[in-house]
JSON list of C-alpha atoms in Angstrom, two decimals:
[
{"chain": "A", "resi": 1, "resn": "ASP", "atom": "CA", "xyz": [22.27, 150.13, 76.09]},
{"chain": "A", "resi": 2, "resn": "GLY", "atom": "CA", "xyz": [25.45, 150.28, 74.07]},
{"chain": "A", "resi": 3, "resn": "ASP", "atom": "CA", "xyz": [28.37, 152.67, 73.83]},
{"chain": "A", "resi": 4, "resn": "ASN", "atom": "CA", "xyz": [27.05, 155.77, 72.03]},
{"chain": "A", "resi": 5, "resn": "SER", "atom": "CA", "xyz": [24.19, 153.75, 70.52]},
{"chain": "A", "resi": 6, "resn": "PHE", "atom": "CA", "xyz": [20.56, 152.98, 71.08]},
{"chain": "A", "resi": 7, "resn": "THR", "atom": "CA", "xyz": [17.94, 150.63, 69.76]},
{"chain": "A", "resi": 8, "resn": "CYS", "atom": "CA", "xyz": [14.25, 151.23, 69.43]},
{"chain": "A", "resi": 9, "resn": "ALA", "atom": "CA", "xyz": [11.53, 148.66, 69.93]},
{"chain": "A", "resi": 10, "resn": "CYS", "atom": "CA", "xyz": [8.84, 149.78, 67.52]},
{"chain": "A", "resi": 11, "resn": "VAL", "atom": "CA", "xyz": [5.14, 149.46, 68.17]},
{"chain": "A", "resi": 12, "resn": "ASP", "atom": "CA", "xyz": [3.20, 147.37, 65.65]},
{"chain": "A", "resi": 13, "resn": "GLY", "atom": "CA", "xyz": [2.87, 149.13, 62.33]},
{"chain": "A", "resi": 14, "resn": "PHE", "atom": "CA", "xyz": [6.17, 151.06, 62.44]},
{"chain": "A", "resi": 15, "resn": "GLU", "atom": "CA", "xyz": [9.73, 150.21, 61.56]},
{"chain": "A", "resi": 16, "resn": "GLY", "atom": "CA", "xyz": [13.13, 151.82, 61.10]},
{"chain": "A", "resi": 17, "resn": "ASP", "atom": "CA", "xyz": [16.05, 152.79, 63.33]},
{"chain": "A", "resi": 18, "resn": "THR", "atom": "CA", "xyz": [13.88, 155.30, 65.16]},
{"chain": "A", "resi": 19, "resn": "CYS", "atom": "CA", "xyz": [10.50, 153.77, 64.27]},
{"chain": "A", "resi": 20, "resn": "GLN", "atom": "CA", "xyz": [10.03, 156.61, 61.81]},
{"chain": "A", "resi": 21, "resn": "THR", "atom": "CA", "xyz": [8.43, 154.55, 59.03]},
{"chain": "A", "resi": 22, "resn": "ASN", "atom": "CA", "xyz": [4.76, 153.66, 59.04]},
{"chain": "A", "resi": 23, "resn": "ILE", "atom": "CA", "xyz": [4.44, 150.22, 57.46]},
{"chain": "A", "resi": 24, "resn": "ASP", "atom": "CA", "xyz": [2.04, 150.42, 54.53]},
{"chain": "A", "resi": 25, "resn": "GLU", "atom": "CA", "xyz": [-0.43, 147.59, 55.12]},
{"chain": "A", "resi": 26, "resn": "CYS", "atom": "CA", "xyz": [-1.89, 148.30, 51.67]},
{"chain": "A", "resi": 27, "resn": "LEU", "atom": "CA", "xyz": [1.26, 147.08, 49.88]},
{"chain": "A", "resi": 28, "resn": "SER", "atom": "CA", "xyz": [-0.08, 143.52, 49.95]},
{"chain": "A", "resi": 29, "resn": "ASN", "atom": "CA", "xyz": [-3.23, 144.69, 48.09]},
{"chain": "A", "resi": 30, "resn": "PRO", "atom": "CA", "xyz": [-5.60, 143.28, 50.70]},
{"chain": "A", "resi": 31, "resn": "CYS", "atom": "CA", "xyz": [-8.75, 144.79, 49.15]},
{"chain": "A", "resi": 32, "resn": "GLN", "atom": "CA", "xyz": [-10.45, 142.49, 46.68]},
{"chain": "A", "resi": 33, "resn": "ASN", "atom": "CA", "xyz": [-12.79, 143.14, 43.75]},
{"chain": "A", "resi": 34, "resn": "ARG", "atom": "CA", "xyz": [-11.41, 146.59, 42.83]},
{"chain": "A", "resi": 35, "resn": "GLY", "atom": "CA", "xyz": [-11.71, 147.92, 46.39]},
{"chain": "A", "resi": 36, "resn": "THR", "atom": "CA", "xyz": [-9.53, 150.92, 47.35]},
{"chain": "A", "resi": 37, "resn": "CYS", "atom": "CA", "xyz": [-7.14, 150.53, 50.30]},
{"chain": "A", "resi": 38, "resn": "THR", "atom": "CA", "xyz": [-6.38, 153.30, 52.80]},
{"chain": "A", "resi": 39, "resn": "ASP", "atom": "CA", "xyz": [-3.39, 152.72, 55.09]},
{"chain": "A", "resi": 40, "resn": "GLY", "atom": "CA", "xyz": [-3.66, 153.35, 58.81]},
{"chain": "A", "resi": 41, "resn": "ASP", "atom": "CA", "xyz": [-1.45, 152.80, 61.87]},
{"chain": "A", "resi": 42, "resn": "ASN", "atom": "CA", "xyz": [-0.99, 149.02, 61.88]},
{"chain": "A", "resi": 43, "resn": "SER", "atom": "CA", "xyz": [-4.27, 148.73, 59.97]},
{"chain": "A", "resi": 44, "resn": "PHE", "atom": "CA", "xyz": [-6.00, 149.40, 56.69]},
{"chain": "A", "resi": 45, "resn": "THR", "atom": "CA", "xyz": [-9.52, 150.01, 55.50]},
{"chain": "A", "resi": 46, "resn": "CYS", "atom": "CA", "xyz": [-11.10, 149.10, 52.19]},
{"chain": "A", "resi": 47, "resn": "ALA", "atom": "CA", "xyz": [-13.61, 151.22, 50.30]},
{"chain": "A", "resi": 48, "resn": "CYS", "atom": "CA", "xyz": [-15.63, 148.79, 48.23]},
{"chain": "A", "resi": 49, "resn": "VAL", "atom": "CA", "xyz": [-17.04, 149.44, 44.78]},
{"chain": "A", "resi": 50, "resn": "ASP", "atom": "CA", "xyz": [-20.80, 149.17, 44.41]},
{"chain": "A", "resi": 51, "resn": "GLY", "atom": "CA", "xyz": [-21.94, 145.58, 44.56]},
{"chain": "A", "resi": 52, "resn": "PHE", "atom": "CA", "xyz": [-19.33, 144.35, 47.07]},
{"chain": "A", "resi": 53, "resn": "GLU", "atom": "CA", "xyz": [-19.02, 144.47, 50.86]},
{"chain": "A", "resi": 54, "resn": "GLY", "atom": "CA", "xyz": [-16.93, 143.09, 53.73]},
{"chain": "A", "resi": 55, "resn": "ASP", "atom": "CA", "xyz": [-13.68, 144.07, 55.44]},
{"chain": "A", "resi": 56, "resn": "THR", "atom": "CA", "xyz": [-11.71, 143.33, 52.26]},
{"chain": "A", "resi": 57, "resn": "CYS", "atom": "CA", "xyz": [-14.62, 143.71, 49.80]},
{"chain": "A", "resi": 58, "resn": "GLN", "atom": "CA", "xyz": [-14.68, 139.94, 49.52]},
{"chain": "A", "resi": 59, "resn": "THR", "atom": "CA", "xyz": [-18.47, 139.51, 49.39]},
{"chain": "A", "resi": 60, "resn": "ASN", "atom": "CA", "xyz": [-20.49, 140.02, 46.21]},
{"chain": "A", "resi": 61, "resn": "ILE", "atom": "CA", "xyz": [-23.84, 141.46, 47.26]},
{"chain": "A", "resi": 62, "resn": "ASP", "atom": "CA", "xyz": [-26.61, 139.22, 45.93]},
{"chain": "A", "resi": 63, "resn": "GLU", "atom": "CA", "xyz": [-28.89, 141.58, 44.01]},
{"chain": "A", "resi": 64, "resn": "CYS", "atom": "CA", "xyz": [-31.22, 138.61, 43.47]},
{"chain": "A", "resi": 65, "resn": "SER", "atom": "CA", "xyz": [-31.92, 138.24, 47.20]},
{"chain": "A", "resi": 66, "resn": "SER", "atom": "CA", "xyz": [-34.89, 140.62, 46.94]},
{"chain": "A", "resi": 67, "resn": "ASN", "atom": "CA", "xyz": [-36.46, 138.43, 44.20]},
{"chain": "A", "resi": 68, "resn": "PRO", "atom": "CA", "xyz": [-36.64, 141.26, 41.64]},
{"chain": "A", "resi": 69, "resn": "CYS", "atom": "CA", "xyz": [-37.81, 139.08, 38.74]},
{"chain": "A", "resi": 70, "resn": "GLN", "atom": "CA", "xyz": [-41.59, 138.93, 38.41]},
{"chain": "A", "resi": 71, "resn": "ASN", "atom": "CA", "xyz": [-43.91, 136.38, 36.84]},
{"chain": "A", "resi": 72, "resn": "ARG", "atom": "CA", "xyz": [-41.72, 133.32, 37.48]},
{"chain": "A", "resi": 73, "resn": "GLY", "atom": "CA", "xyz": [-38.63, 134.92, 35.89]},
{"chain": "A", "resi": 74, "resn": "THR", "atom": "CA", "xyz": [-35.23, 133.51, 36.88]},
{"chain": "A", "resi": 75, "resn": "CYS", "atom": "CA", "xyz": [-32.67, 135.91, 38.41]},
{"chain": "A", "resi": 76, "resn": "THR", "atom": "CA", "xyz": [-28.92, 135.77, 37.72]},
{"chain": "A", "resi": 77, "resn": "ASP", "atom": "CA", "xyz": [-26.70, 137.84, 40.03]},
{"chain": "A", "resi": 78, "resn": "GLY", "atom": "CA", "xyz": [-23.94, 140.01, 38.57]},
{"chain": "A", "resi": 79, "resn": "ASP", "atom": "CA", "xyz": [-21.51, 142.62, 39.92]},
{"chain": "A", "resi": 80, "resn": "ASN", "atom": "CA", "xyz": [-23.84, 145.35, 41.23]},
{"chain": "A", "resi": 81, "resn": "SER", "atom": "CA", "xyz": [-26.49, 144.11, 38.81]},
{"chain": "A", "resi": 82, "resn": "PHE", "atom": "CA", "xyz": [-28.85, 141.29, 37.99]},
{"chain": "A", "resi": 83, "resn": "THR", "atom": "CA", "xyz": [-30.54, 139.93, 34.90]},
{"chain": "A", "resi": 84, "resn": "CYS", "atom": "CA", "xyz": [-33.88, 138.20, 34.59]},
{"chain": "A", "resi": 85, "resn": "ALA", "atom": "CA", "xyz": [-34.64, 135.35, 32.22]},
{"chain": "A", "resi": 86, "resn": "CYS", "atom": "CA", "xyz": [-38.35, 135.59, 31.53]},
{"chain": "A", "resi": 87, "resn": "VAL", "atom": "CA", "xyz": [-40.70, 132.68, 30.96]},
{"chain": "A", "resi": 88, "resn": "ASP", "atom": "CA", "xyz": [-42.51, 132.64, 27.63]},
{"chain": "A", "resi": 89, "resn": "GLY", "atom": "CA", "xyz": [-45.16, 135.31, 27.45]},
{"chain": "A", "resi": 90, "resn": "PHE", "atom": "CA", "xyz": [-43.35, 137.93, 29.56]},
{"chain": "A", "resi": 91, "resn": "GLU", "atom": "CA", "xyz": [-40.68, 140.55, 28.86]},
{"chain": "A", "resi": 92, "resn": "GLY", "atom": "CA", "xyz": [-38.94, 143.55, 30.43]},
{"chain": "A", "resi": 93, "resn": "ASP", "atom": "CA", "xyz": [-35.99, 144.04, 32.76]},
{"chain": "A", "resi": 94, "resn": "THR", "atom": "CA", "xyz": [-37.85, 142.30, 35.59]},
{"chain": "A", "resi": 95, "resn": "CYS", "atom": "CA", "xyz": [-40.28, 140.29, 33.41]},
{"chain": "A", "resi": 96, "resn": "GLN", "atom": "CA", "xyz": [-42.97, 142.75, 34.45]},
{"chain": "A", "resi": 97, "resn": "THR", "atom": "CA", "xyz": [-44.71, 142.97, 31.07]},
{"chain": "A", "resi": 98, "resn": "ASN", "atom": "CA", "xyz": [-47.18, 140.37, 29.87]},
{"chain": "A", "resi": 99, "resn": "ILE", "atom": "CA", "xyz": [-46.75, 140.15, 26.09]},
{"chain": "A", "resi": 100, "resn": "ASP", "atom": "CA", "xyz": [-50.12, 140.81, 24.48]},
{"chain": "A", "resi": 101, "resn": "GLU", "atom": "CA", "xyz": [-50.60, 137.91, 22.08]},
{"chain": "A", "resi": 102, "resn": "CYS", "atom": "CA", "xyz": [-53.72, 139.66, 20.78]},
{"chain": "A", "resi": 103, "resn": "LEU", "atom": "CA", "xyz": [-51.70, 142.48, 19.19]},
{"chain": "A", "resi": 104, "resn": "SER", "atom": "CA", "xyz": [-51.23, 140.39, 16.04]},
{"chain": "A", "resi": 105, "resn": "ASN", "atom": "CA", "xyz": [-55.05, 140.11, 15.69]},
{"chain": "A", "resi": 106, "resn": "PRO", "atom": "CA", "xyz": [-55.04, 136.30, 15.59]},
{"chain": "A", "resi": 107, "resn": "CYS", "atom": "CA", "xyz": [-58.85, 135.93, 15.74]},
{"chain": "A", "resi": 108, "resn": "GLN", "atom": "CA", "xyz": [-60.44, 135.81, 12.32]},
{"chain": "A", "resi": 109, "resn": "ASN", "atom": "CA", "xyz": [-63.94, 136.66, 11.14]},
{"chain": "A", "resi": 110, "resn": "ARG", "atom": "CA", "xyz": [-64.66, 139.35, 13.77]},
{"chain": "A", "resi": 111, "resn": "GLY", "atom": "CA", "xyz": [-63.72, 137.06, 16.68]},
{"chain": "A", "resi": 112, "resn": "THR", "atom": "CA", "xyz": [-62.82, 138.77, 19.96]},
{"chain": "A", "resi": 113, "resn": "CYS", "atom": "CA", "xyz": [-59.36, 138.08, 21.38]},
{"chain": "A", "resi": 114, "resn": "THR", "atom": "CA", "xyz": [-58.60, 137.72, 25.10]},
{"chain": "A", "resi": 115, "resn": "ASP", "atom": "CA", "xyz": [-54.93, 137.78, 26.10]},
{"chain": "A", "resi": 116, "resn": "GLY", "atom": "CA", "xyz": [-53.54, 135.20, 28.54]},
{"chain": "A", "resi": 117, "resn": "ASP", "atom": "CA", "xyz": [-50.09, 134.24, 29.83]},
{"chain": "A", "resi": 118, "resn": "ASN", "atom": "CA", "xyz": [-48.27, 133.22, 26.63]},
{"chain": "A", "resi": 119, "resn": "SER", "atom": "CA", "xyz": [-51.64, 132.44, 25.09]},
{"chain": "A", "resi": 120, "resn": "PHE", "atom": "CA", "xyz": [-54.84, 133.91, 23.79]},
{"chain": "A", "resi": 121, "resn": "THR", "atom": "CA", "xyz": [-58.41, 132.77, 23.32]},
{"chain": "A", "resi": 122, "resn": "CYS", "atom": "CA", "xyz": [-60.89, 133.78, 20.67]},
{"chain": "A", "resi": 123, "resn": "ALA", "atom": "CA", "xyz": [-64.60, 134.28, 21.25]},
{"chain": "A", "resi": 124, "resn": "CYS", "atom": "CA", "xyz": [-66.18, 133.60, 17.87]},
{"chain": "A", "resi": 125, "resn": "VAL", "atom": "CA", "xyz": [-69.27, 135.26, 16.45]},
{"chain": "A", "resi": 126, "resn": "ASP", "atom": "CA", "xyz": [-72.20, 133.01, 15.56]},
{"chain": "A", "resi": 127, "resn": "GLY", "atom": "CA", "xyz": [-71.45, 130.77, 12.62]},
{"chain": "A", "resi": 128, "resn": "PHE", "atom": "CA", "xyz": [-67.69, 130.52, 13.19]},
{"chain": "A", "resi": 129, "resn": "GLU", "atom": "CA", "xyz": [-65.57, 128.19, 15.32]},
{"chain": "A", "resi": 130, "resn": "GLY", "atom": "CA", "xyz": [-61.99, 126.98, 15.83]},
{"chain": "A", "resi": 131, "resn": "ASP", "atom": "CA", "xyz": [-59.05, 128.27, 17.84]},
{"chain": "A", "resi": 132, "resn": "THR", "atom": "CA", "xyz": [-58.95, 131.45, 15.73]},
{"chain": "A", "resi": 133, "resn": "CYS", "atom": "CA", "xyz": [-62.57, 131.39, 14.53]},
{"chain": "A", "resi": 134, "resn": "GLN", "atom": "CA", "xyz": [-61.26, 130.18, 11.17]},
{"chain": "A", "resi": 135, "resn": "THR", "atom": "CA", "xyz": [-64.00, 127.64, 10.43]},
{"chain": "A", "resi": 136, "resn": "ASN", "atom": "CA", "xyz": [-67.41, 128.62, 9.06]}
]
């Protein structure tokens, strides 16, 4: 108590002679990874972009945790995405497609092709032999 004066003790989150100013807790840019900050009373909240989570959007969600790559493909996590590196013989976003090695008609002399994983086998007609029925 002073002569014709007063002082205010502000609650957390406010400042000024009469505690009229809400301190902007977003000024320190607490939200990470492109998160959007919303100021509150002595608090803030972060709205995270897709692919991130946590109070300050600090955690990259692991899109590989569900094992999306098929057929022994290797997953690499990205920001709200993943990529699969396929083993030989498979293709597609999740390595879901077995490449048909018979499409090139590798069996000669009327041999019948059977597709495998990154391989093929030829069933030769009588009188022919070899991996592609090339020998008479």
